[in-house]
Each structure stands twice: as C-alpha cells, then as structure tokens.
Tab-separated table of C-alpha atoms in Angstrom:
chain	number	residue	atom	x	y	z
A	98	UNK	CA	-23.379	16.096	-1.461
A	99	UNK	CA	-25.676	18.057	0.822
A	100	UNK	CA	-24.242	21.184	2.418
A	101	UNK	CA	-24.307	21.461	6.206
A	102	UNK	CA	-25.156	24.586	8.150
A	103	UNK	CA	-22.269	26.392	9.848
A	104	UNK	CA	-21.524	27.600	13.331
A	105	UNK	CA	-18.918	30.185	14.239
A	106	UNK	CA	-17.067	29.723	17.517
A	107	UNK	CA	-13.551	29.246	18.778
A	108	UNK	CA	-11.880	25.940	17.960
A	109	UNK	CA	-10.065	23.750	20.495
A	110	UNK	CA	-6.577	25.197	20.829
A	111	UNK	CA	-4.685	21.917	21.187
A	112	UNK	CA	-5.659	20.466	17.798
A	113	UNK	CA	-4.747	22.057	14.470
A	114	UNK	CA	-4.519	21.390	10.753
A	115	UNK	CA	-0.884	20.553	10.091
A	116	UNK	CA	-1.134	20.661	6.298
A	117	UNK	CA	-3.380	19.792	3.370
A	118	UNK	CA	-2.447	17.817	0.257
A	119	UNK	CA	-4.396	18.381	-2.957
A	120	UNK	CA	-4.758	15.157	-4.953
A	121	UNK	CA	-6.307	15.135	-8.452
A	122	UNK	CA	-9.693	13.957	-7.156
A	123	UNK	CA	-9.782	14.791	-3.430
A	124	UNK	CA	-7.957	16.623	-0.652
A	125	UNK	CA	-6.140	15.106	2.302
A	126	UNK	CA	-6.179	17.119	5.546
A	127	UNK	CA	-3.541	16.034	8.075
A	128	UNK	CA	-4.166	16.851	11.727
A	129	UNK	CA	-1.734	17.718	14.496
A	130	UNK	CA	-2.780	17.085	18.076
A	131	UNK	CA	-1.223	16.199	21.458
A	132	UNK	CA	-0.893	12.518	22.322
A	133	UNK	CA	-3.440	12.904	25.111
A	134	UNK	CA	-6.169	14.161	22.762
A	135	UNK	CA	-8.893	11.882	21.453
A	136	UNK	CA	-9.024	11.292	17.709
A	137	UNK	CA	-11.966	12.747	15.831
A	138	UNK	CA	-14.632	10.529	14.349
A	139	UNK	CA	-16.210	11.243	10.982
A	140	UNK	CA	-19.383	12.494	12.672
A	141	UNK	CA	-17.527	15.090	14.762
A	142	UNK	CA	-16.043	17.198	11.961
A	143	UNK	CA	-16.910	18.836	8.648
A	144	UNK	CA	-14.800	19.997	5.733
A	145	UNK	CA	-15.156	23.764	5.365
A	146	UNK	CA	-14.326	25.942	2.361
A	147	UNK	CA	-13.366	29.527	3.192
A	148	UNK	CA	-13.126	32.556	0.892
A	149	UNK	CA	-9.765	34.378	1.165
A	150	UNK	CA	-9.418	36.582	4.264
A	151	UNK	CA	-12.659	35.301	5.752
A	152	UNK	CA	-13.487	33.135	8.745
A	153	UNK	CA	-17.018	32.478	7.498
A	154	UNK	CA	-17.207	29.249	5.453
A	155	UNK	CA	-18.692	29.473	2.001
A	156	UNK	CA	-19.614	25.794	2.248
A	157	UNK	CA	-19.457	22.900	4.721
A	158	UNK	CA	-19.539	19.246	3.682
A	159	UNK	CA	-19.239	15.956	5.493
A	160	UNK	CA	-15.801	14.360	5.029
A	161	UNK	CA	-15.494	11.413	2.674
A	162	UNK	CA	-13.535	9.508	5.331
A	163	UNK	CA	-11.490	9.885	8.513
A	164	UNK	CA	-8.612	7.511	9.093
A	165	UNK	CA	-5.749	6.792	11.470
A	166	UNK	CA	-3.235	4.066	12.280
A	167	UNK	CA	-1.300	2.792	15.289
A	168	UNK	CA	1.223	5.610	14.945
A	169	UNK	CA	-1.620	8.054	15.682
A	170	UNK	CA	-1.612	9.680	12.292
A	171	UNK	CA	-5.014	11.087	11.492
A	172	UNK	CA	-6.137	12.207	8.083
A	173	UNK	CA	-9.431	13.576	6.827
A	174	UNK	CA	-10.406	13.103	3.190
A	175	UNK	CA	-12.468	15.964	1.761
A	176	UNK	CA	-13.865	17.007	-1.577
A	177	UNK	CA	-11.572	19.256	-3.579
A	178	UNK	CA	-11.910	22.930	-2.640
A	179	UNK	CA	-13.694	25.072	-5.239
A	180	UNK	CA	-11.407	27.486	-7.038
A	181	UNK	CA	-10.573	30.497	-4.908
A	182	UNK	CA	-11.400	28.861	-1.562
A	183	UNK	CA	-9.249	27.573	1.297
A	184	UNK	CA	-9.926	24.171	2.855
A	185	UNK	CA	-10.004	23.583	6.601
A	186	UNK	CA	-12.049	21.662	9.171
A	187	UNK	CA	-14.804	22.550	11.603
A	188	UNK	CA	-15.310	20.670	14.842
A	189	UNK	CA	-19.040	20.354	15.368
A	190	UNK	CA	-20.234	22.438	18.317
A	191	UNK	CA	-16.649	23.565	18.979
A	192	UNK	CA	-15.642	25.906	16.160
A	193	UNK	CA	-13.352	26.027	13.154
A	194	UNK	CA	-9.721	24.975	12.909
A	195	UNK	CA	-7.328	27.413	11.272
A	196	UNK	CA	-6.318	26.315	7.782
A	197	UNK	CA	-2.843	24.868	7.344
A	198	UNK	CA	-0.536	25.194	4.338
A	199	UNK	CA	-1.830	23.554	1.150
A	200	UNK	CA	0.428	21.557	-1.195
A	201	UNK	CA	-0.128	20.048	-4.622
A	202	UNK	CA	0.580	16.328	-4.852
A	203	UNK	CA	2.437	16.498	-8.175
A	204	UNK	CA	5.635	17.756	-6.465
A	205	UNK	CA	5.947	16.832	-2.804
A	206	UNK	CA	8.200	14.992	-0.343
A	207	UNK	CA	5.772	12.872	1.667
A	208	UNK	CA	7.637	10.354	3.872
A	209	UNK	CA	11.073	10.324	5.540
A	210	UNK	CA	12.534	7.527	7.636
A	211	UNK	CA	15.968	6.844	9.118
A	212	UNK	CA	17.382	3.445	8.199
A	213	UNK	CA	18.501	1.902	11.484
A	214	UNK	CA	21.315	-0.048	9.810
A	215	UNK	CA	23.400	2.888	8.569
A	216	UNK	CA	21.491	5.948	9.866
A	217	UNK	CA	20.861	7.272	6.367
A	218	UNK	CA	17.547	8.949	5.573
A	219	UNK	CA	15.172	7.460	3.032
A	220	UNK	CA	13.108	10.266	1.534
A	221	UNK	CA	10.026	9.484	-0.556
A	222	UNK	CA	9.289	12.193	-3.123
A	223	UNK	CA	6.591	12.670	-5.748
A	224	UNK	CA	7.436	14.623	-8.871
A	225	UNK	CA	11.172	14.021	-9.350
A	226	UNK	CA	10.322	12.413	-12.705
A	227	UNK	CA	13.275	10.040	-12.567
A	228	UNK	CA	13.381	7.339	-15.221
A	229	UNK	CA	11.563	4.101	-14.536
A	230	UNK	CA	13.891	1.259	-13.559
A	231	UNK	CA	17.095	3.335	-13.648
A	232	UNK	CA	19.380	4.674	-10.923
A	233	UNK	CA	20.019	8.432	-11.094
A	234	UNK	CA	23.255	10.270	-10.306
A	235	UNK	CA	23.073	10.978	-6.531
A	236	UNK	CA	25.440	13.950	-6.812
A	237	UNK	CA	22.540	15.850	-8.393
A	238	UNK	CA	20.571	15.831	-5.120
A	239	UNK	CA	20.890	17.119	-1.575
A	240	UNK	CA	18.525	16.567	1.340
A	241	UNK	CA	17.539	19.499	3.513
A	242	UNK	CA	16.462	19.186	7.169
A	243	UNK	CA	14.821	21.693	9.492
A	244	UNK	CA	11.710	22.698	11.379
A	245	UNK	CA	11.244	25.516	8.852
A	246	UNK	CA	12.733	24.653	5.474
A	247	UNK	CA	12.071	28.157	4.153
A	248	UNK	CA	14.597	29.713	6.555
A	249	UNK	CA	18.135	29.017	5.232
A	250	UNK	CA	19.740	30.022	8.544
A	251	UNK	CA	18.167	27.108	10.402
A	252	UNK	CA	18.495	24.174	8.018
A	253	UNK	CA	20.958	21.302	7.728
A	254	UNK	CA	22.096	19.543	4.580
A	255	UNK	CA	22.859	15.920	3.753
A	256	UNK	CA	24.479	14.520	0.606
A	257	UNK	CA	22.500	11.972	-1.377
A	258	UNK	CA	24.062	8.519	-1.658
A	259	UNK	CA	21.455	7.060	-4.035
A	260	UNK	CA	18.442	8.213	-6.031
A	261	UNK	CA	15.990	6.086	-7.991
A	262	UNK	CA	12.366	6.577	-9.022
A	263	UNK	CA	10.664	8.201	-5.994
A	264	UNK	CA	13.316	7.511	-3.326
A	265	UNK	CA	16.391	9.543	-2.396
A	266	UNK	CA	18.747	8.171	0.274
A	267	UNK	CA	20.836	10.794	2.097
A	268	UNK	CA	23.385	10.966	4.894
A	269	UNK	CA	21.562	12.153	8.006
A	270	UNK	CA	23.367	15.060	9.728
A	271	UNK	CA	25.115	13.923	12.916
A	272	UNK	CA	23.660	16.834	14.846
A	273	UNK	CA	20.213	15.324	14.259
A	274	UNK	CA	21.252	11.773	15.122
A	275	UNK	CA	23.069	12.862	18.282
A	276	UNK	CA	20.827	15.771	19.244
A	277	UNK	CA	18.128	16.005	21.874
A	278	UNK	CA	15.278	17.089	19.583
A	279	UNK	CA	12.607	14.623	18.561
A	280	UNK	CA	13.182	13.309	15.057
A	281	UNK	CA	9.659	14.252	14.004
A	282	UNK	CA	10.382	17.907	14.780
A	283	UNK	CA	12.428	17.940	11.546
A	284	UNK	CA	10.937	18.207	8.099
A	285	UNK	CA	12.973	16.712	5.266
A	286	UNK	CA	13.006	17.604	1.593
A	287	UNK	CA	15.318	17.421	-1.397
A	288	UNK	CA	16.845	19.948	-3.733
A	289	UNK	CA	18.031	19.158	-7.215
A	290	UNK	CA	21.389	20.866	-7.739
A	291	UNK	CA	20.700	24.150	-9.494
A	292	UNK	CA	16.983	23.919	-8.747
A	293	UNK	CA	14.545	24.702	-5.968
A	294	UNK	CA	13.695	22.755	-2.840
A	295	UNK	CA	10.690	20.467	-3.272
A	296	UNK	CA	7.739	21.214	-0.981
A	297	UNK	CA	7.544	18.778	1.908
A	298	UNK	CA	5.196	17.324	4.485
A	299	UNK	CA	7.712	14.565	5.339
A	300	UNK	CA	8.649	14.470	9.008
A	301	UNK	CA	11.585	12.374	10.082
A	302	UNK	CA	10.929	8.995	11.705
A	303	UNK	CA	13.322	6.353	12.985
A	304	UNK	CA	13.007	2.668	12.178
A	305	UNK	CA	14.692	0.935	15.100
A	306	UNK	CA	16.277	-2.397	14.229
A	307	UNK	CA	15.011	-5.090	16.633
A	308	UNK	CA	17.563	-7.475	18.053
A	309	UNK	CA	17.895	-10.765	16.201
A	310	UNK	CA	17.604	-13.529	18.790
A	311	UNK	CA	19.937	-16.491	18.407
A	312	UNK	CA	21.097	-15.432	14.945
A	313	UNK	CA	17.697	-15.993	13.319
A	314	UNK	CA	14.856	-13.637	12.539
A	315	UNK	CA	11.447	-13.762	14.141
A	316	UNK	CA	9.602	-14.841	10.981
A	317	UNK	CA	10.644	-17.177	8.190
A	318	UNK	CA	8.013	-16.037	5.683
A	319	UNK	CA	6.174	-12.709	5.455
A	320	UNK	CA	3.939	-11.055	2.881
A	321	UNK	CA	3.436	-7.411	1.958
A	322	UNK	CA	0.547	-6.019	-0.053
A	323	UNK	CA	-1.014	-2.688	-0.961
A	324	UNK	CA	-4.768	-2.526	-1.329
A	325	UNK	CA	-7.846	-0.367	-1.592
A	326	UNK	CA	-11.334	-1.612	-0.660
A	327	UNK	CA	-10.463	-5.311	-0.554
A	328	UNK	CA	-11.676	-6.027	2.987
A	329	UNK	CA	-14.226	-8.651	1.932
A	330	UNK	CA	-11.469	-10.793	0.387
A	331	UNK	CA	-8.855	-10.333	3.110
A	332	UNK	CA	-9.906	-13.150	5.435
A	333	UNK	CA	-9.672	-15.804	2.719
A	334	UNK	CA	-6.277	-14.502	1.598
A	335	UNK	CA	-4.768	-14.461	5.094
A	336	UNK	CA	-6.292	-17.684	6.457
A	337	UNK	CA	-5.163	-19.617	3.387
A	338	UNK	CA	-1.638	-18.223	3.351
A	339	UNK	CA	-1.319	-18.821	7.077
A	340	UNK	CA	-1.921	-22.511	6.410
A	341	UNK	CA	0.817	-22.692	3.749
A	342	UNK	CA	3.428	-21.021	5.930
A	343	UNK	CA	3.092	-17.220	5.974
A	344	UNK	CA	3.685	-15.924	9.509
A	345	UNK	CA	3.447	-12.142	9.153
A	346	UNK	CA	1.368	-9.807	6.946
A	347	UNK	CA	1.985	-6.109	6.248
A	348	UNK	CA	-1.114	-4.419	4.805
A	349	UNK	CA	-0.493	-1.010	3.206
A	350	UNK	CA	-3.940	0.568	3.036
A	351	UNK	CA	-4.328	3.003	0.146
A	352	UNK	CA	-7.483	4.921	1.166
A	353	UNK	CA	-9.961	2.113	1.803
A	354	UNK	CA	-13.417	2.975	3.099
A	355	UNK	CA	-14.847	-0.539	3.529
A	356	UNK	CA	-14.193	-1.192	7.250
A	357	UNK	CA	-10.861	-2.902	6.677
A	358	UNK	CA	-9.895	-1.886	10.227
A	359	UNK	CA	-12.593	-4.177	11.626
A	360	UNK	CA	-11.502	-7.090	9.431
A	361	UNK	CA	-7.855	-6.711	10.464
A	362	UNK	CA	-8.847	-6.453	14.128
A	363	UNK	CA	-10.817	-9.707	13.860
A	364	UNK	CA	-7.882	-11.476	12.204
A	365	UNK	CA	-5.486	-10.264	14.888
A	366	UNK	CA	-7.956	-11.581	17.460
A	367	UNK	CA	-7.704	-14.925	15.682
A	368	UNK	CA	-3.926	-14.983	16.293
A	369	UNK	CA	-2.893	-13.860	12.818
A	370	UNK	CA	0.064	-11.466	12.919
A	371	UNK	CA	-1.391	-8.771	10.668
A	372	UNK	CA	-0.688	-5.048	10.774
A	373	UNK	CA	-2.412	-2.326	8.786
A	374	UNK	CA	-0.301	0.655	7.763
A	375	UNK	CA	-1.998	3.815	6.601
A	376	UNK	CA	-0.507	4.726	3.209
A	377	UNK	CA	-2.713	7.439	1.679
A	378	UNK	CA	-0.280	8.406	-1.092
A	379	UNK	CA	-1.831	7.694	-4.493
A	380	UNK	CA	0.062	5.943	-7.305
A	381	UNK	CA	3.048	5.077	-5.106
A	382	UNK	CA	3.033	1.270	-5.058
A	383	UNK	CA	6.736	1.004	-5.865
A	384	UNK	CA	7.601	3.407	-3.038
A	385	UNK	CA	5.233	1.621	-0.658
A	386	UNK	CA	6.820	-1.745	-1.430
A	387	UNK	CA	10.273	-0.278	-0.787
A	388	UNK	CA	9.009	1.115	2.525
A	389	UNK	CA	7.604	-2.300	3.440
A	390	UNK	CA	10.826	-4.096	2.484
A	391	UNK	CA	12.729	-1.940	4.952
A	392	UNK	CA	10.058	-2.338	7.628
A	393	UNK	CA	10.178	-6.135	7.274
A	394	UNK	CA	13.942	-6.499	6.906
A	395	UNK	CA	14.847	-7.070	10.545
A	396	UNK	CA	12.070	-9.510	11.369
A	397	UNK	CA	11.533	-11.510	8.144
A	398	UNK	CA	13.843	-13.959	6.366
A	399	UNK	CA	11.790	-13.782	3.160
A	400	UNK	CA	9.036	-11.400	2.031
A	401	UNK	CA	6.558	-12.041	-0.769
A	402	UNK	CA	5.026	-9.083	-2.601
A	403	UNK	CA	1.623	-10.059	-3.940
A	404	UNK	CA	-1.878	-8.602	-4.266
A	405	UNK	CA	-4.951	-9.751	-2.352
A	406	UNK	CA	-6.274	-11.477	-5.487
A	407	UNK	CA	-3.066	-13.533	-5.805
A	408	UNK	CA	-2.520	-16.842	-3.994
A	409	UNK	CA	0.634	-18.942	-3.729
A	410	UNK	CA	-0.167	-22.478	-4.884
A	411	UNK	CA	2.098	-25.429	-4.107
A	412	UNK	CA	1.074	-28.115	-6.640
A	413	UNK	CA	3.065	-30.822	-4.860
A	414	UNK	CA	1.019	-30.391	-1.740
A	415	UNK	CA	2.397	-30.825	1.732
A	416	UNK	CA	5.414	-28.533	1.805
A	417	UNK	CA	5.257	-25.016	3.215
A	418	UNK	CA	6.271	-21.903	1.320
A	419	UNK	CA	9.407	-21.585	3.417
A	420	UNK	CA	10.461	-25.174	2.719
A	421	UNK	CA	10.172	-24.554	-1.021
A	422	UNK	CA	12.016	-21.230	-0.874
A	423	UNK	CA	14.809	-22.519	1.359
A	424	UNK	CA	15.834	-25.061	-1.266
A	425	UNK	CA	17.510	-22.149	-3.057
A	426	UNK	CA	21.040	-21.310	-1.787
A	427	UNK	CA	20.371	-18.164	0.257
A	428	UNK	CA	23.961	-16.916	0.081
A	429	UNK	CA	23.621	-16.515	-3.694
A	430	UNK	CA	19.927	-15.797	-4.264
A	431	UNK	CA	18.278	-12.529	-3.294
A	432	UNK	CA	14.980	-12.985	-5.113
A	433	UNK	CA	12.747	-15.835	-6.260
A	434	UNK	CA	10.390	-15.091	-9.139
A	435	UNK	CA	7.112	-16.996	-9.299
A	436	UNK	CA	4.995	-17.266	-12.447
A	437	UNK	CA	1.400	-15.995	-12.357
A	438	UNK	CA	-1.552	-17.753	-13.982
A	439	UNK	CA	-4.441	-15.355	-14.655
A	440	UNK	CA	-7.924	-16.734	-13.979
A	441	UNK	CA	-11.103	-15.466	-15.620
A	442	UNK	CA	-14.725	-15.161	-14.431
A	443	UNK	CA	-15.145	-18.903	-15.088
A	444	UNK	CA	-18.751	-18.543	-16.221
A	445	UNK	CA	-19.839	-16.727	-13.053
A	446	UNK	CA	-21.926	-13.559	-12.866
A	447	UNK	CA	-21.773	-12.942	-9.112
A	448	UNK	CA	-19.125	-13.196	-6.406
A	449	UNK	CA	-18.605	-16.899	-5.555
A	450	UNK	CA	-19.924	-17.711	-2.079
A	451	UNK	CA	-17.061	-20.054	-1.212
A	452	UNK	CA	-14.379	-17.547	-2.153
A	453	UNK	CA	-12.152	-16.932	-5.134
A	454	UNK	CA	-10.046	-20.096	-4.879
A	455	UNK	CA	-13.064	-22.407	-4.958
A	456	UNK	CA	-15.072	-20.250	-7.348
A	457	UNK	CA	-12.756	-19.401	-10.238
A	458	UNK	CA	-11.392	-22.460	-12.026
A	459	UNK	CA	-10.704	-21.434	-15.628
A	460	UNK	CA	-7.578	-19.520	-16.632
A	461	UNK	CA	-5.435	-18.360	-19.506
A	462	UNK	CA	-3.068	-20.958	-20.901
A	463	UNK	CA	0.227	-19.071	-20.705
A	464	UNK	CA	1.461	-17.402	-17.502
A	465	UNK	CA	1.368	-13.594	-17.320
A	466	UNK	CA	4.302	-11.893	-15.623
A	467	UNK	CA	5.709	-12.980	-12.276
A	468	UNK	CA	5.755	-11.853	-8.658
A	469	UNK	CA	8.678	-12.035	-6.280
A	470	UNK	CA	9.707	-13.386	-2.917
A	471	UNK	CA	12.732	-11.420	-1.774
A	472	UNK	CA	15.377	-11.748	0.893
A	473	UNK	CA	15.383	-8.193	2.335
A	474	UNK	CA	19.073	-8.389	3.188
A	475	UNK	CA	19.819	-8.800	-0.509
A	476	UNK	CA	18.211	-5.619	-1.823
A	477	UNK	CA	20.160	-2.828	-3.460
A	478	UNK	CA	20.415	0.213	-1.167
A	479	UNK	CA	18.266	2.242	-3.597
A	480	UNK	CA	15.348	-0.152	-2.861
A	481	UNK	CA	14.372	0.310	-6.501
A	482	UNK	CA	11.648	-2.009	-7.744
A	483	UNK	CA	9.224	-2.282	-10.612
A	484	UNK	CA	6.449	-3.838	-8.476
A	485	UNK	CA	7.109	-7.343	-9.766
A	486	UNK	CA	10.770	-7.492	-8.766
A	487	UNK	CA	13.533	-5.582	-6.965
A	488	UNK	CA	17.082	-4.591	-7.824
A	489	UNK	CA	19.589	-6.657	-5.857
A	490	UNK	CA	22.994	-6.077	-4.321
A	491	UNK	CA	25.989	-6.763	-6.518
A	492	UNK	CA	26.851	-10.461	-6.536
A	493	UNK	CA	23.318	-11.680	-5.844
A	494	UNK	CA	20.970	-13.116	-8.433
A	495	UNK	CA	17.343	-14.032	-8.924
A	496	UNK	CA	16.046	-17.470	-9.817
A	497	UNK	CA	12.847	-18.510	-11.565
A	498	UNK	CA	10.820	-20.970	-9.523
A	499	UNK	CA	9.668	-24.094	-11.359
A	500	UNK	CA	5.905	-24.106	-11.846
A	501	UNK	CA	5.764	-27.680	-10.619
A	502	UNK	CA	6.960	-26.459	-7.207
A	503	UNK	CA	5.243	-23.069	-6.806
A	504	UNK	CA	2.948	-20.842	-8.872
A	505	UNK	CA	0.631	-17.928	-8.195
A	506	UNK	CA	-3.049	-18.208	-8.983
A	507	UNK	CA	-3.961	-14.641	-9.926
A	508	UNK	CA	-7.718	-14.151	-9.844
A	509	UNK	CA	-7.315	-11.120	-12.042
A	510	UNK	CA	-10.458	-11.177	-14.176
A	511	UNK	CA	-13.198	-11.748	-11.613
A	512	UNK	CA	-16.926	-11.124	-11.997
A	513	UNK	CA	-17.600	-7.635	-13.295
A	514	UNK	CA	-18.855	-6.337	-9.937
A	515	UNK	CA	-15.337	-6.830	-8.558
A	516	UNK	CA	-13.254	-6.263	-11.668
A	517	UNK	CA	-14.629	-2.803	-12.458
A	518	UNK	CA	-12.918	-1.425	-9.319
A	519	UNK	CA	-9.633	-1.637	-11.249
A	520	UNK	CA	-10.826	1.315	-13.338
A	521	UNK	CA	-10.796	3.606	-10.284
A	522	UNK	CA	-7.025	4.075	-10.257
A	523	UNK	CA	-3.973	1.881	-10.725
A	524	UNK	CA	-1.722	2.040	-7.661
A	525	UNK	CA	1.660	1.822	-9.402
A	526	UNK	CA	3.422	5.109	-10.196
A	527	UNK	CA	4.612	4.028	-13.634
A	528	UNK	CA	1.366	2.370	-14.789
A	529	UNK	CA	-1.304	4.360	-16.628
A	530	UNK	CA	-4.804	4.478	-15.190
A	531	UNK	CA	-7.136	2.413	-17.336
A	532	UNK	CA	-9.368	5.329	-18.297
A	533	UNK	CA	-6.396	7.115	-19.873
A	534	UNK	CA	-5.697	6.760	-23.585
A	535	UNK	CA	-2.102	5.680	-22.938
A	536	UNK	CA	-0.200	2.377	-23.067
A	537	UNK	CA	-3.259	0.581	-24.387
A	538	UNK	CA	-1.216	-2.564	-25.109
A	539	UNK	CA	0.133	-2.829	-21.545
A	540	UNK	CA	-0.106	-6.273	-19.935
A	541	UNK	CA	-1.550	-4.494	-16.910
A	542	UNK	CA	-4.769	-3.930	-18.864
A	543	UNK	CA	-7.502	-6.389	-19.755
A	544	UNK	CA	-7.105	-7.411	-23.416
A	545	UNK	CA	-9.759	-5.920	-25.672
A	546	UNK	CA	-11.536	-3.994	-22.924
A	547	UNK	CA	-10.597	-0.426	-23.853
A	548	UNK	CA	-10.770	2.537	-21.483
A	549	UNK	CA	-14.420	2.521	-20.386
A	550	UNK	CA	-15.789	0.548	-17.400
A	551	UNK	CA	-18.589	-0.988	-19.457
A	552	UNK	CA	-19.238	-4.710	-19.005
A	553	UNK	CA	-18.924	-6.696	-22.251
A	554	UNK	CA	-21.827	-9.043	-22.951
A	555	UNK	CA	-19.536	-12.087	-22.912
A	556	UNK	CA	-17.454	-11.061	-19.874
A	557	UNK	CA	-18.261	-14.187	-17.829
A	558	UNK	CA	-16.855	-16.417	-20.593
A	559	UNK	CA	-13.637	-14.525	-21.278
A	560	UNK	CA	-10.065	-15.494	-20.313
A	561	UNK	CA	-10.912	-19.188	-20.155
A	562	UNK	CA	-8.485	-21.506	-21.942
A	563	UNK	CA	-7.511	-24.105	-19.318
A	564	UNK	CA	-9.704	-25.696	-16.658
A	565	UNK	CA	-7.531	-25.667	-13.524
A	566	UNK	CA	-9.082	-27.018	-10.316
A	567	UNK	CA	-5.848	-27.890	-8.503
A	568	UNK	CA	-6.017	-25.218	-5.812
A	569	UNK	CA	-9.800	-25.420	-5.593
A	570	UNK	CA	-9.662	-29.136	-4.819
A	571	UNK	CA	-6.952	-28.712	-2.207
A	572	UNK	CA	-8.815	-25.870	-0.495
A	573	UNK	CA	-12.087	-27.800	-0.323
A	574	UNK	CA	-10.274	-30.858	1.017
A	575	UNK	CA	-8.182	-28.988	3.580
A	576	UNK	CA	-10.413	-26.194	4.855
A	577	UNK	CA	-13.999	-27.489	4.715
A	578	UNK	CA	-15.550	-27.916	8.157
A	579	UNK	CA	-16.710	-31.574	8.287
A	580	UNK	CA	-19.725	-30.679	10.421
A	581	UNK	CA	-21.041	-27.570	8.659
A	582	UNK	CA	-19.586	-27.977	5.176
A	583	UNK	CA	-18.464	-24.341	5.211
A	584	UNK	CA	-15.043	-22.830	4.557
A	585	UNK	CA	-13.582	-20.559	7.292
A	586	UNK	CA	-14.101	-17.368	5.261
A	587	UNK	CA	-17.555	-18.288	3.960
A	588	UNK	CA	-20.641	-16.441	5.231
A	589	UNK	CA	-22.643	-18.832	7.371
A	590	UNK	CA	-26.345	-18.507	8.193
A	591	UNK	CA	-27.057	-17.577	11.804
A	592	UNK	CA	-29.360	-19.845	13.741
A	593	UNK	CA	-32.593	-18.135	14.684
A	594	UNK	CA	-33.339	-17.718	18.379
A	595	UNK	CA	-36.517	-19.420	19.564
C-alpha cells in the first residue's frame, strides 16, 4: 500500500483514540467522541505508525475500512503496526490523535451487557480457553467493574453465576444498577480465582426489555445471522424468507467491506425489518449468536440461526415457517432442529444470474448437520451454543423436524468465485481455519479439498448426487414478475434514455 505524506499539527480535542485491538492480521482502532461530533469518513483519516517517544509518524497509510452502527460505535481498521511502532490516527488537515492503549486479541474482554430480566451482566471474553460445549465452575471467576480497572481502590466485584465458552454471567453490583453514573462509564472484566484480571475494552451496556403487548411478542418468527462480505446475496435471502414468514432479521456484520450498509438501507426502505449490528470480533460466532439470542428474546417468539447461503424450504408449500413450528408443543420444546441438504456448483462456472435458489439444483444425497430454530425463553442461562444448536433450560427438549415438513437448502459449495471466500477465515471460535493443518476431517471443510484455495479442475461437477429442483420451481413460480420475467433480486437491464 502506498505511503501518504504527513502533516504535523494539533488534533481536534473532542475526539480521541479510546483503544486499539491487535488482531492476527489487522488492527482495530476504536474512537471516542462526543455525541454531537460528526463521524469520520475513510477519506478524512489515515493510520499512522509512530516510533516510541515520538510525535512524528514513521509511516502513514490509508485505513482498510471505517465502520459504525446505529449505536454510534466507530472503528477504523488498519494494517498491523510494524514491530516497535505505536498505532494511532491522523485527521487530514487537522493533526494527529494521541495513541490509546493497545491490547492483544488473544486475551481480552470485549463486550458487556446487562440482562434486563435479572440485571446480571453478560461478559464476552476471548482467551479463557474453556472447553467446547461444557459449562465451567462459576466459583472460579469474578467480574470486576470500574472506570479504571488497574486501581483496586475504585473497583467493584461481582460473583459469577455461570461460565461457558466465551461468556461469563455475573451479578451486577447494586451500586451500579442504582447509581447515577452512566453504565458505559464502567469497564468490565473477569478474574480467574488465583490469576490476573483479563485486559478489557468492554464497557457496560443495558438491554432494556420492551413491554410485551397483550401477552404476545411483536414478532412470531425472526432470523439471526453472522456474515462477512455477503451483501450481493442478502436481498435474495431476505425477500425469500419474508415471503415464507420471517418478520425480523438481525444481521451481525463481521468486518464486511462490500457496501452492506447500502443493501440493508434499501431493504429497510422496502419495509423489511432488518437491522445491521457491527460485530468486529473475529472467530466469535458462538458468542455473537448468544448475544443475538438475548437481543431477540423480548420481541421474537422463535429465532432461526442460519447463514446467508442457507434457505428454509417448506416442501409442502403453502404453510408459513411459523405455522410449521407452532405445531410443536411450545411448553415442552425449546429448540427445533432442521436438517441441511448441501448443494454443489451444479455444473456452473459463474454466479447464477437468477440467484442461488434458481441456479443450484444438484446436491449431496445425505443431509449434513442441522440448524436450529429456538424459543429464546427456553435457553439455558449460560447461552452456550455450538453454532448449530443451543443448550436448553432443564425440563425442555429439542425435536427433529421431519424433512417432509421443513428442510434447509444449504448452498454450501457454490461456484469457485464465491466458495473460495471460505478460506479467508471461519467465523466460529471452535472451528479451525481451512488453511490450517488441523481437523482435516471436519464436516465444516470441503471433502478432498485440502488447505489451499486452489480450484480443482472438476469443481463445477462435484457434490452432485441428487437433482433437486423443488425450491427452484417454487421460487420461479412464486416470485417471477409476469411482465418482465425477472425475479425481485435479479439484476435488470436499465432502459436507455432517448
């Protein structure tokens, strides 16, 4: 990347670097600014790399991306700082910002939210190294609260009530709940008994529980997903699922740079209830799904957790998702598991113009794994999940949905142009990245592909055992515009002006 010339002047006093997180392949700079200040655009700032004890940058580079969400969080993604340098930001024509504290991602508390039901704190922590799929002994952990966690005279403590994977739930001190200070003035971290306090950038937030009108929730069926650079497929996924009964979508955006904001804005303008939530934390899909389950709990009866390349298919036709799900006795069932059929490239070498449902029609014979639709009220307080399913409260059970009633078409093995993105990084914390020489027999991987993103000569013909046009036929019948012949998500030629 080309270096940019520097200028040395005083920076705007109201805006500062709150902290910087060092990921394995990039750095995340988090900004602090007053609510009245305008957010920076990518063209207004540079990433600067300072030698120790110097205000003169050794190097300035354009940021990889600048992002924000409705909660006015703003992050700047920069290249990793060279060894021996300190990363900060420069505002073009307005000087340099002072560097904030830098933290390594491998051991860090990164999100903290108060559960409005019981006022406990849910703390999301990287680096606890708790066993996958198992609940830890909560007596081994304590949460610590304060504006300066390094000063033991001004911190408060809360006992942990559960701990699993990357989430510790603690009792929030009453002096915080009943005090006059803003919740986000408190940082939260965790200490393992006999150990040290984990570094933290997690500032306390409160999830208020909306009132349930008339004993029922606002939405019968919701969907949560986590994605990166899937904007071009989002319209098809949302428009289709809106037709089969999904009313609310929670999009957890894991560092996309493909104008997903514009796509979401257009969908909202089309009366789809979609919200994008900035979730920059890498390899935290399980934690993100737990966060989404709590966010959706007070407004959604049921929540499906699927990817943007997965589509609920109702083979019997006219029923909605909610009608199928509601046939299960809700007082006994906390989770419905739906089988996934994995589709291959279906002989294609380029992205199908009419979308994935109409384009990919050949799949593997046996289903691979399952995905879940959960009743948020039925989740175990630890919110532990293994991506495909959650742990439930005692006394509740899961049921397996019959494939004749509901399946998931998983367009997993698409044309190589799309599929190779999976080599960038897997989003789940307990799943190896595909370029690593680990867990080579995992079902998460593509059989026989290895660890290199090199297209096999026969890729377009792989993963094809059963010709399945059920969803394709229904989509073409239901969604095709009778006048133009186009599907709603299909690119249409613009008429030339004469």
